[in-house]
Short mmCIF file of C-alpha atoms in Angstrom, two decimals:
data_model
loop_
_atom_site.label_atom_id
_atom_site.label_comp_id
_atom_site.label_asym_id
_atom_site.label_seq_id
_atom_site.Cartn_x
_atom_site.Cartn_y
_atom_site.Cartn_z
CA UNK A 1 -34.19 3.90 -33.06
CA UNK A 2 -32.61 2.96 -36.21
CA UNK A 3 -30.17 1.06 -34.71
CA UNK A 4 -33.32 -1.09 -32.48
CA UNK A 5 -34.87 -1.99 -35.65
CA UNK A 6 -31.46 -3.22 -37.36
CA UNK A 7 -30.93 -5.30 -34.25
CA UNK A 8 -34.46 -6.91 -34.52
CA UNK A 9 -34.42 -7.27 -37.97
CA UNK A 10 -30.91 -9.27 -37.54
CA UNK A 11 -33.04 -11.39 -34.89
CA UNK A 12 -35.52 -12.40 -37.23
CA UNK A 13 -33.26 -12.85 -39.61
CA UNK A 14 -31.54 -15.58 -37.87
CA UNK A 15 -34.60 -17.44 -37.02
CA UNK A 16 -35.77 -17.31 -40.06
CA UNK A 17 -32.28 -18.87 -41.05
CA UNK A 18 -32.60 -21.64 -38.76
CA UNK A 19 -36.23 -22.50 -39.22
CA UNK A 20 -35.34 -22.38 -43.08
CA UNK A 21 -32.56 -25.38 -41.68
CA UNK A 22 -35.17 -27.29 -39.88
CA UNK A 23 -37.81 -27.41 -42.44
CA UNK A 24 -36.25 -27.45 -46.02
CA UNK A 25 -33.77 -29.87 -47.16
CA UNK A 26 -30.02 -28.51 -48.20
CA UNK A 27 -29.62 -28.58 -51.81
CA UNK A 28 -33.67 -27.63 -52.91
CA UNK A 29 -33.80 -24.63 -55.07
CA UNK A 30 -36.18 -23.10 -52.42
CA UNK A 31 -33.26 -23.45 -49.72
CA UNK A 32 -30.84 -22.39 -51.74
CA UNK A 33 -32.79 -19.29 -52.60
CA UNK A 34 -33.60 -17.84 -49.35
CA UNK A 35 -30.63 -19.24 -47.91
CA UNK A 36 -28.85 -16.72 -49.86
CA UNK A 37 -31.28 -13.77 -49.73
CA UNK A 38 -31.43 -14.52 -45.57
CA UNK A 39 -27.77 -14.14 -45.31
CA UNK A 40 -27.20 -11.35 -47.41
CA UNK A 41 -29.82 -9.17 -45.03
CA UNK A 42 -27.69 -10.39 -42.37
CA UNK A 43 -24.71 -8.73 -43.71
CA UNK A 44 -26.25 -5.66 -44.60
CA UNK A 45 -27.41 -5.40 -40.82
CA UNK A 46 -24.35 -5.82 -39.65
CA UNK A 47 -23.27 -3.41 -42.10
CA UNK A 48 -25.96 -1.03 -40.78
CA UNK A 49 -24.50 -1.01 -37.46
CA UNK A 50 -20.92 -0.90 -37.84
CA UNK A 51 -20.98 2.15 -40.39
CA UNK A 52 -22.05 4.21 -37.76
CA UNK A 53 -19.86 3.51 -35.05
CA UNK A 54 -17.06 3.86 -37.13
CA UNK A 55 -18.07 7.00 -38.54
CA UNK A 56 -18.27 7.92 -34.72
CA UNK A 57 -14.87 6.66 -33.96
CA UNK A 58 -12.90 8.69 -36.53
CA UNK A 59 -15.15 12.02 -35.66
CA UNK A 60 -14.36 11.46 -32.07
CA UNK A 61 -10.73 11.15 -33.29
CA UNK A 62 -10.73 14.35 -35.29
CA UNK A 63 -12.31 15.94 -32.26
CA UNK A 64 -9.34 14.70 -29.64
CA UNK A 65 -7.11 15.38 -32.62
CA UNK A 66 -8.35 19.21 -32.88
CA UNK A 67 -8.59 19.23 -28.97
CA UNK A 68 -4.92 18.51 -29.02
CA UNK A 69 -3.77 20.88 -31.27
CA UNK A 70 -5.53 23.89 -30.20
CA UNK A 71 -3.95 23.15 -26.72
CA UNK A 72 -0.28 22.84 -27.62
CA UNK A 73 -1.43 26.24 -30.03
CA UNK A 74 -2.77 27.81 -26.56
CA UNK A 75 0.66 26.52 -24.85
CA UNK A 76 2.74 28.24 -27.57
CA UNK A 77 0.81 31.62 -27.45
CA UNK A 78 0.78 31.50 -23.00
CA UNK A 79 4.53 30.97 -23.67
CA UNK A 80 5.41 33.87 -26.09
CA UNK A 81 2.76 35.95 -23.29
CA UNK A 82 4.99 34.82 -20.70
CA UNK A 83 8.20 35.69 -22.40
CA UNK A 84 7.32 39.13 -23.54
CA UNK A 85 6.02 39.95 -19.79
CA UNK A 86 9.65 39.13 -18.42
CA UNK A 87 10.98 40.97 -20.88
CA UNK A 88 9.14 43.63 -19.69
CA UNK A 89 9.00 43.73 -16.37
CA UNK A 90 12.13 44.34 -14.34
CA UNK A 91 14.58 41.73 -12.74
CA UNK A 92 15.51 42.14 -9.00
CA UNK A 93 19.24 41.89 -9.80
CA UNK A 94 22.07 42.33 -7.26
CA UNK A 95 23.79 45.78 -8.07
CA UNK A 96 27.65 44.95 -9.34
CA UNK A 97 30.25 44.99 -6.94
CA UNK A 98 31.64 48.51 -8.49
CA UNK A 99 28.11 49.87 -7.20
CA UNK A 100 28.45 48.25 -3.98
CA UNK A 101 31.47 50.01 -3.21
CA UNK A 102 30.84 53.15 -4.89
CA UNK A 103 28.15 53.15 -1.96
CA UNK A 104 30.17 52.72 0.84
CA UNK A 105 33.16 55.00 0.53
#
């Protein structure tokens, strides 16, 4: 909602700017006034809508960021889990040759 009512106060804004072109003559103290004022709420809406989405840029960062590295931390541990269940669990490894003929003699 906030962000509506920037965007319509911008709109007025500007129209007011223009009628204030079409009706006063550059260079009166009257123009020069709200010239100034008119423009100045313009760049405070603008303001009042880009704060926001770049405060929602960087937290969406931060959240891919933290995404990331609690995935390569959940690689790391599923690696060590891996490794210590080979360790543990025996290898189907061809018995030696002196075995082998041990066997048939």
């Amino acid at each position: 909602y906030v962000l509506l009512a920037v965007l319509i106060l911008q709109v007025l804004d500007n129209i007011a700017l223009i009628l204030l072109d079409s009706e006063t003559e550059k260079g009166e103290r009257k123009y020069d006034d709200w010239s100034a004022i008119l423009h100045v709420l313009d760049i405070l809406c603008c303001c009042a809508v880009l704060i926001p989405v770049v405060w929602q840029v960087n937290s969406l960062q931060n959240a891919l960021e933290d995404d990331h590295d609690n995935d390569d931390d959940d690689k790391e541990d599923n690696d060590k889990d891996n490794n210590n269940n080979n360790k543990n669990t025996p290898t189907n490894e061809s018995p030696s040759l002196e075995e082998d003929d041990t066997n048939h003699r």
